[in-house]
PDB file of C-alpha atoms in Angstrom:
ATOM      1  CA  UNK A 156      89.992  92.271  59.168  1.00 40.00           C
ATOM      2  CA  UNK A 157      93.428  90.732  58.492  1.00 40.00           C
ATOM      3  CA  UNK A 158      93.794  89.139  55.038  1.00 39.00           C
ATOM      4  CA  UNK A 159      93.110  85.534  54.824  1.00 36.00           C
ATOM      5  CA  UNK A 160      96.136  83.208  55.113  1.00 36.00           C
ATOM      6  CA  UNK A 161      96.895  80.347  52.678  1.00 33.00           C
ATOM      7  CA  UNK A 162      96.468  76.753  53.946  1.00 35.00           C
ATOM      8  CA  UNK A 163      93.688  77.163  56.432  1.00 35.00           C
ATOM      9  CA  UNK A 164      92.647  73.590  55.763  1.00 36.00           C
ATOM     10  CA  UNK A 165      96.099  72.114  56.404  1.00 37.00           C
ATOM     11  CA  UNK A 166      96.495  69.164  58.774  1.00 34.00           C
ATOM     12  CA  UNK A 167      96.247  69.696  62.512  1.00 37.00           C
ATOM     13  CA  UNK A 168      99.896  69.661  63.153  1.00 40.00           C
ATOM     14  CA  UNK A 169     100.482  72.600  60.881  1.00 38.00           C
ATOM     15  CA  UNK A 170      98.469  75.055  62.964  1.00 37.00           C
ATOM     16  CA  UNK A 171     101.294  75.141  65.467  1.00 33.00           C
ATOM     17  CA  UNK A 172     103.997  76.263  62.922  1.00 36.00           C
ATOM     18  CA  UNK A 173     105.303  79.720  63.524  1.00 37.00           C
ATOM     19  CA  UNK A 174     104.819  82.293  60.757  1.00 38.00           C
ATOM     20  CA  UNK A 175     108.018  82.155  58.777  1.00 39.00           C
ATOM     21  CA  UNK A 176     108.516  86.096  58.781  1.00 43.00           C
ATOM     22  CA  UNK A 177     108.007  86.450  62.450  1.00 46.00           C
ATOM     23  CA  UNK A 178     111.014  86.844  64.743  1.00 52.00           C
ATOM     24  CA  UNK A 179     109.507  86.480  68.233  1.00 52.00           C
ATOM     25  CA  UNK A 180     110.668  88.487  71.144  1.00 55.00           C
ATOM     26  CA  UNK A 181     111.025  85.347  73.419  1.00 46.00           C
ATOM     27  CA  UNK A 182     110.236  81.902  73.724  1.00 47.00           C
ATOM     28  CA  UNK A 183     108.238  80.673  76.775  1.00 44.00           C
ATOM     29  CA  UNK A 184     111.584  79.891  78.320  1.00 46.00           C
ATOM     30  CA  UNK A 185     112.858  83.417  78.330  1.00 56.00           C
ATOM     31  CA  UNK A 186     113.315  84.931  81.688  1.00 66.00           C
ATOM     32  CA  UNK A 187     114.751  88.368  80.906  1.00 78.00           C
ATOM     33  CA  UNK A 188     112.338  90.784  82.691  1.00 84.00           C
ATOM     34  CA  UNK A 189     112.923  93.504  79.959  1.00 83.00           C
ATOM     35  CA  UNK A 190     111.837  91.118  77.160  1.00 82.00           C
ATOM     36  CA  UNK A 191     108.915  89.883  79.228  1.00 85.00           C
ATOM     37  CA  UNK A 192     107.582  93.486  79.834  1.00 89.00           C
ATOM     38  CA  UNK A 193     108.121  94.490  76.296  1.00 89.00           C
ATOM     39  CA  UNK A 194     106.176  91.446  75.028  1.00 90.00           C
ATOM     40  CA  UNK A 195     103.479  92.063  77.673  1.00 94.00           C
ATOM     41  CA  UNK A 196     103.097  95.703  76.589  1.00 96.00           C
ATOM     42  CA  UNK A 197     102.844  94.914  72.880  1.00 97.00           C
ATOM     43  CA  UNK A 198     100.269  92.256  73.539  1.00 97.00           C
ATOM     44  CA  UNK A 199      98.190  94.591  75.699  1.00 98.00           C
ATOM     45  CA  UNK A 200      98.408  97.272  73.086  1.00 98.00           C
ATOM     46  CA  UNK A 201      97.573  94.862  70.256  1.00 98.00           C
ATOM     47  CA  UNK A 202      94.452  93.654  72.138  1.00 98.00           C
ATOM     48  CA  UNK A 203      93.095  97.180  73.016  1.00 98.00           C
ATOM     49  CA  UNK A 204      93.729  98.645  69.497  1.00 98.00           C
ATOM     50  CA  UNK A 205      91.966  95.601  67.933  1.00 98.00           C
ATOM     51  CA  UNK A 206      89.050  96.148  70.138  1.00 98.00           C
ATOM     52  CA  UNK A 207      88.968  99.828  69.474  1.00 98.00           C
ATOM     53  CA  UNK A 208      89.818 100.088  65.781  1.00 98.00           C
ATOM     54  CA  UNK A 209      89.955  96.640  64.286  1.00 98.00           C
ATOM     55  CA  UNK A 210      93.195  95.132  63.063  1.00 97.00           C
ATOM     56  CA  UNK A 211      93.235  97.144  59.810  1.00 96.00           C
ATOM     57  CA  UNK A 212      92.594 100.446  61.698  1.00 98.00           C
ATOM     58  CA  UNK A 213      95.942 101.044  63.213  1.00 98.00           C
ATOM     59  CA  UNK A 214      99.624 101.164  62.305  1.00 97.00           C
ATOM     60  CA  UNK A 215     102.848  99.958  63.855  1.00 98.00           C
ATOM     61  CA  UNK A 216     103.404 103.466  65.141  1.00 98.00           C
ATOM     62  CA  UNK A 217     100.040 103.422  66.896  1.00 98.00           C
ATOM     63  CA  UNK A 218     101.064 100.125  68.509  1.00 98.00           C
ATOM     64  CA  UNK A 219     104.426 101.484  69.694  1.00 98.00           C
ATOM     65  CA  UNK A 220     102.737 104.643  70.951  1.00 98.00           C
ATOM     66  CA  UNK A 221     100.183 102.521  73.006  1.00 98.00           C
ATOM     67  CA  UNK A 222     102.756 100.147  74.272  1.00 97.00           C
ATOM     68  CA  UNK A 223     105.222 102.998  75.180  1.00 97.00           C
ATOM     69  CA  UNK A 224     108.005 101.560  72.968  1.00 96.00           C
ATOM     70  CA  UNK A 225     110.082 102.964  70.087  1.00 94.00           C
ATOM     71  CA  UNK A 226     109.772 101.708  66.505  1.00 94.00           C
ATOM     72  CA  UNK A 227     113.348 100.413  66.536  1.00 93.00           C
ATOM     73  CA  UNK A 228     112.466  98.002  69.361  1.00 92.00           C
ATOM     74  CA  UNK A 229     109.471  96.697  67.413  1.00 94.00           C
ATOM     75  CA  UNK A 230     111.398  96.130  64.142  1.00 92.00           C
ATOM     76  CA  UNK A 231     114.130  94.485  65.881  1.00 88.00           C
ATOM     77  CA  UNK A 232     111.847  91.501  66.318  1.00 86.00           C
ATOM     78  CA  UNK A 233     108.961  91.841  63.833  1.00 91.00           C
ATOM     79  CA  UNK A 234     108.606  92.692  60.218  1.00 93.00           C
ATOM     80  CA  UNK A 235     105.150  94.255  60.626  1.00 96.00           C
ATOM     81  CA  UNK A 236     101.928  94.046  62.967  1.00 96.00           C
ATOM     82  CA  UNK A 237     100.737  90.833  61.156  1.00 96.00           C
ATOM     83  CA  UNK A 238     103.995  89.063  62.302  1.00 96.00           C
ATOM     84  CA  UNK A 239     103.269  90.275  65.872  1.00 97.00           C
ATOM     85  CA  UNK A 240      99.661  88.959  65.719  1.00 98.00           C
ATOM     86  CA  UNK A 241     100.769  85.637  64.172  1.00 96.00           C
ATOM     87  CA  UNK A 242     103.307  85.215  66.984  1.00 95.00           C
ATOM     88  CA  UNK A 243     100.666  85.697  69.743  1.00 97.00           C
ATOM     89  CA  UNK A 244      98.210  83.472  67.826  1.00 97.00           C
ATOM     90  CA  UNK A 245     100.737  80.678  67.604  1.00 96.00           C
ATOM     91  CA  UNK A 246     101.463  80.943  71.271  1.00 95.00           C
ATOM     92  CA  UNK A 247      97.886  80.482  72.197  1.00 96.00           C
ATOM     93  CA  UNK A 248      97.614  77.441  69.840  1.00 95.00           C
ATOM     94  CA  UNK A 249     100.837  75.910  71.196  1.00 94.00           C
ATOM     95  CA  UNK A 250      99.273  76.227  74.775  1.00 93.00           C
ATOM     96  CA  UNK A 251      96.259  74.324  73.418  1.00 91.00           C
ATOM     97  CA  UNK A 252      98.451  71.388  72.024  1.00 88.00           C
ATOM     98  CA  UNK A 253      98.754  69.853  75.506  1.00 87.00           C
ATOM     99  CA  UNK A 254      95.096  69.239  75.498  1.00 86.00           C
ATOM    100  CA  UNK A 255      95.222  67.332  72.184  1.00 79.00           C
ATOM    101  CA  UNK A 256      96.916  64.314  73.815  1.00 78.00           C
ATOM    102  CA  UNK A 257      94.672  64.454  76.956  1.00 83.00           C
ATOM    103  CA  UNK A 258      91.520  64.662  74.804  1.00 81.00           C
ATOM    104  CA  UNK A 259      92.642  61.702  72.675  1.00 77.00           C
ATOM    105  CA  UNK A 260      92.054  59.530  75.761  1.00 77.00           C
ATOM    106  CA  UNK A 261      88.398  60.565  75.933  1.00 78.00           C
ATOM    107  CA  UNK A 262      85.617  58.176  75.188  1.00 79.00           C
ATOM    108  CA  UNK A 263      81.783  58.585  74.974  1.00 81.00           C
ATOM    109  CA  UNK A 264      81.479  56.072  77.803  1.00 82.00           C
ATOM    110  CA  UNK A 265      83.711  58.278  80.082  1.00 82.00           C
ATOM    111  CA  UNK A 266      81.712  61.375  79.110  1.00 82.00           C
ATOM    112  CA  UNK A 267      78.320  59.695  79.860  1.00 83.00           C
ATOM    113  CA  UNK A 268      79.681  58.455  83.181  1.00 85.00           C
ATOM    114  CA  UNK A 269      80.635  61.850  84.328  1.00 84.00           C
ATOM    115  CA  UNK A 270      77.386  63.440  82.924  1.00 81.00           C
ATOM    116  CA  UNK A 271      75.206  61.068  84.843  1.00 85.00           C
ATOM    117  CA  UNK A 272      76.824  62.175  88.090  1.00 88.00           C
ATOM    118  CA  UNK A 273      76.685  65.769  86.901  1.00 86.00           C
ATOM    119  CA  UNK A 274      80.428  66.134  87.236  1.00 89.00           C
ATOM    120  CA  UNK A 275      82.499  67.931  84.573  1.00 91.00           C
ATOM    121  CA  UNK A 276      85.228  65.981  82.822  1.00 88.00           C
ATOM    122  CA  UNK A 277      88.530  67.165  84.332  1.00 91.00           C
ATOM    123  CA  UNK A 278      90.334  67.790  80.981  1.00 91.00           C
ATOM    124  CA  UNK A 279      87.513  69.897  79.693  1.00 92.00           C
ATOM    125  CA  UNK A 280      87.625  72.048  83.035  1.00 96.00           C
ATOM    126  CA  UNK A 281      91.419  72.522  82.362  1.00 95.00           C
ATOM    127  CA  UNK A 282      90.695  73.436  78.625  1.00 95.00           C
ATOM    128  CA  UNK A 283      88.118  76.162  79.666  1.00 97.00           C
ATOM    129  CA  UNK A 284      90.447  77.421  82.437  1.00 98.00           C
ATOM    130  CA  UNK A 285      93.073  77.960  79.798  1.00 97.00           C
ATOM    131  CA  UNK A 286      90.641  79.673  77.423  1.00 97.00           C
ATOM    132  CA  UNK A 287      89.592  81.921  80.268  1.00 98.00           C
ATOM    133  CA  UNK A 288      93.166  82.870  80.932  1.00 98.00           C
ATOM    134  CA  UNK A 289      93.412  83.862  77.225  1.00 98.00           C
ATOM    135  CA  UNK A 290      90.018  85.556  77.233  1.00 98.00           C
ATOM    136  CA  UNK A 291      91.005  89.125  76.441  1.00 98.00           C
ATOM    137  CA  UNK A 292      93.105  88.024  73.520  1.00 98.00           C
ATOM    138  CA  UNK A 293      90.491  85.638  72.221  1.00 98.00           C
ATOM    139  CA  UNK A 294      87.701  88.303  72.421  1.00 98.00           C
ATOM    140  CA  UNK A 295      89.916  90.649  70.314  1.00 98.00           C
ATOM    141  CA  UNK A 296      91.035  88.206  67.727  1.00 98.00           C
ATOM    142  CA  UNK A 297      87.669  86.386  67.265  1.00 97.00           C
ATOM    143  CA  UNK A 298      85.615  89.517  67.307  1.00 96.00           C
ATOM    144  CA  UNK A 299      84.539  91.634  64.260  1.00 95.00           C
ATOM    145  CA  UNK A 300      87.846  93.622  64.329  1.00 96.00           C
ATOM    146  CA  UNK A 301      90.096  90.607  64.737  1.00 97.00           C
ATOM    147  CA  UNK A 302      91.652  87.951  62.507  1.00 97.00           C
ATOM    148  CA  UNK A 303      89.370  85.816  60.171  1.00 96.00           C
ATOM    149  CA  UNK A 304      92.202  83.253  60.005  1.00 96.00           C
ATOM    150  CA  UNK A 305      92.254  82.356  63.674  1.00 97.00           C
ATOM    151  CA  UNK A 306      88.700  80.816  63.991  1.00 96.00           C
ATOM    152  CA  UNK A 307      89.516  77.882  61.583  1.00 95.00           C
ATOM    153  CA  UNK A 308      92.802  77.314  63.293  1.00 95.00           C
ATOM    154  CA  UNK A 309      91.131  77.206  66.665  1.00 94.00           C
ATOM    155  CA  UNK A 310      88.501  74.878  65.393  1.00 94.00           C
ATOM    156  CA  UNK A 311      91.081  72.456  64.119  1.00 91.00           C
ATOM    157  CA  UNK A 312      93.283  72.667  67.157  1.00 88.00           C
ATOM    158  CA  UNK A 313      90.500  72.106  69.757  1.00 89.00           C
ATOM    159  CA  UNK A 314      87.023  71.455  68.339  1.00 90.00           C
ATOM    160  CA  UNK A 315      87.959  68.933  65.622  1.00 90.00           C
ATOM    161  CA  UNK A 316      90.321  67.032  67.949  1.00 84.00           C
ATOM    162  CA  UNK A 317      87.600  66.876  70.581  1.00 86.00           C
ATOM    163  CA  UNK A 318      85.074  65.338  68.223  1.00 89.00           C
ATOM    164  CA  UNK A 319      87.687  62.969  66.630  1.00 87.00           C
ATOM    165  CA  UNK A 320      88.668  61.590  70.053  1.00 84.00           C
ATOM    166  CA  UNK A 321      85.076  60.481  70.466  1.00 85.00           C
ATOM    167  CA  UNK A 322      84.844  58.452  67.339  1.00 86.00           C
ATOM    168  CA  UNK A 323      85.435  54.801  67.001  1.00 82.00           C
ATOM    169  CA  UNK A 324      88.968  53.949  66.053  1.00 81.00           C
ATOM    170  CA  UNK A 325      87.959  52.795  62.485  1.00 84.00           C
ATOM    171  CA  UNK A 326      86.476  56.353  61.856  1.00 86.00           C
ATOM    172  CA  UNK A 327      89.557  58.134  63.098  1.00 83.00           C
ATOM    173  CA  UNK A 328      92.069  56.032  61.195  1.00 84.00           C
ATOM    174  CA  UNK A 329      90.206  55.918  57.856  1.00 86.00           C
ATOM    175  CA  UNK A 330      87.428  58.501  57.815  1.00 89.00           C
ATOM    176  CA  UNK A 331      84.934  58.463  54.878  1.00 92.00           C
ATOM    177  CA  UNK A 332      83.610  61.722  53.421  1.00 95.00           C
ATOM    178  CA  UNK A 333      80.497  61.470  55.515  1.00 95.00           C
ATOM    179  CA  UNK A 334      82.682  61.115  58.700  1.00 92.00           C
ATOM    180  CA  UNK A 335      84.585  64.223  57.617  1.00 93.00           C
ATOM    181  CA  UNK A 336      81.318  66.122  57.266  1.00 95.00           C
ATOM    182  CA  UNK A 337      80.270  64.848  60.633  1.00 92.00           C
ATOM    183  CA  UNK A 338      83.544  66.083  62.275  1.00 92.00           C
ATOM    184  CA  UNK A 339      83.222  69.531  60.452  1.00 94.00           C
ATOM    185  CA  UNK A 340      79.554  69.889  61.576  1.00 94.00           C
ATOM    186  CA  UNK A 341      80.269  69.342  65.115  1.00 92.00           C
ATOM    187  CA  UNK A 342      83.600  71.174  65.156  1.00 94.00           C
ATOM    188  CA  UNK A 343      81.974  74.277  63.799  1.00 95.00           C
ATOM    189  CA  UNK A 344      79.176  74.003  66.436  1.00 94.00           C
ATOM    190  CA  UNK A 345      81.757  73.866  69.252  1.00 94.00           C
ATOM    191  CA  UNK A 346      83.686  76.653  67.689  1.00 96.00           C
ATOM    192  CA  UNK A 347      80.508  78.708  67.829  1.00 96.00           C
ATOM    193  CA  UNK A 348      79.851  77.476  71.370  1.00 96.00           C
ATOM    194  CA  UNK A 349      83.345  78.706  72.521  1.00 97.00           C
ATOM    195  CA  UNK A 350      82.831  81.937  70.563  1.00 97.00           C
ATOM    196  CA  UNK A 351      79.543  82.675  72.189  1.00 98.00           C
ATOM    197  CA  UNK A 352      81.182  82.140  75.625  1.00 98.00           C
ATOM    198  CA  UNK A 353      83.991  84.552  74.950  1.00 98.00           C
ATOM    199  CA  UNK A 354      81.668  87.111  73.306  1.00 97.00           C
ATOM    200  CA  UNK A 355      79.220  87.176  76.218  1.00 97.00           C
ATOM    201  CA  UNK A 356      81.946  87.810  78.828  1.00 97.00           C
ATOM    202  CA  UNK A 357      82.816  84.190  79.938  1.00 98.00           C
ATOM    203  CA  UNK A 358      80.033  84.455  82.851  1.00 97.00           C
ATOM    204  CA  UNK A 359      79.823  80.763  83.280  1.00 98.00           C
ATOM    205  CA  UNK A 360      82.615  78.933  85.174  1.00 98.00           C
ATOM    206  CA  UNK A 361      84.895  76.458  83.530  1.00 98.00           C
ATOM    207  CA  UNK A 362      83.111  73.633  85.322  1.00 97.00           C
ATOM    208  CA  UNK A 363      79.732  74.803  84.022  1.00 97.00           C
ATOM    209  CA  UNK A 364      81.212  75.172  80.400  1.00 97.00           C
ATOM    210  CA  UNK A 365      82.537  71.604  80.655  1.00 94.00           C
ATOM    211  CA  UNK A 366      79.226  70.183  81.600  1.00 93.00           C
ATOM    212  CA  UNK A 367      77.416  72.043  78.894  1.00 94.00           C
ATOM    213  CA  UNK A 368      80.009  70.833  76.377  1.00 92.00           C
ATOM    214  CA  UNK A 369      79.269  67.366  77.453  1.00 89.00           C
ATOM    215  CA  UNK A 370      75.587  67.702  77.564  1.00 89.00           C
ATOM    216  CA  UNK A 371      75.398  69.108  73.997  1.00 90.00           C
ATOM    217  CA  UNK A 372      76.686  65.942  72.570  1.00 85.00           C
ATOM    218  CA  UNK A 373      73.690  63.945  73.923  1.00 84.00           C
ATOM    219  CA  UNK A 374      70.747  66.162  73.201  1.00 81.00           C
ATOM    220  CA  UNK A 375      68.600  64.773  70.327  1.00 73.00           C
ATOM    221  CA  UNK A 376      66.312  66.746  68.086  1.00 75.00           C
ATOM    222  CA  UNK A 377      62.922  67.283  69.803  1.00 75.00           C
ATOM    223  CA  UNK A 378      64.153  66.607  73.307  1.00 74.00           C
ATOM    224  CA  UNK A 379      63.912  69.305  75.962  1.00 80.00           C
ATOM    225  CA  UNK A 380      66.932  71.657  75.943  1.00 77.00           C
ATOM    226  CA  UNK A 381      67.873  71.577  79.544  1.00 78.00           C
ATOM    227  CA  UNK A 382      70.841  70.686  81.743  1.00 71.00           C
TER     228      UNK A 382
END
């Protein structure tokens, strides 16, 4: 496992800050096909090696050999493999940032209305579509050979924001300690929910996952656990 980073409990906005040591190959606006190919090769190599050996089980040389690149190319852009991992993690989290604003418009009333008609809430479908696109990376980084730092960041970026969006305004603006425990409880549960989906091969469609995510909010203890 990668060593734990400092500041895992920092505010939500901090999870999108790039690691200071990383010099990323390209921003999302870069169109140079050579850079795009190099970046894709490194990402694929990183994923496959994490799945096979765990993050601590391979070197930069292993990464370069797997990606078909020389070490000079790697070190032109990254100080080490941790900087590479941080860069790809931050890209995934920046991709999730767009859903924060959309989820802020959610309400329990809206969710219940969709649930009654058994229709998935559109923004949740979009969210699971995005998570599916990043499925290979998420499987590697959330798995036993991945990065223990990433789970809490994903929980803060997605799960906590989802739960907070459903709270009454007074609890969002001035949460009590109990409200913070409430958010932490449900956010942790939803991280486990996403993790289970990723771990089991993402068999359910995005629409099915959106409906399950909605339904889980309304099942009370002792009630039948059915859709």
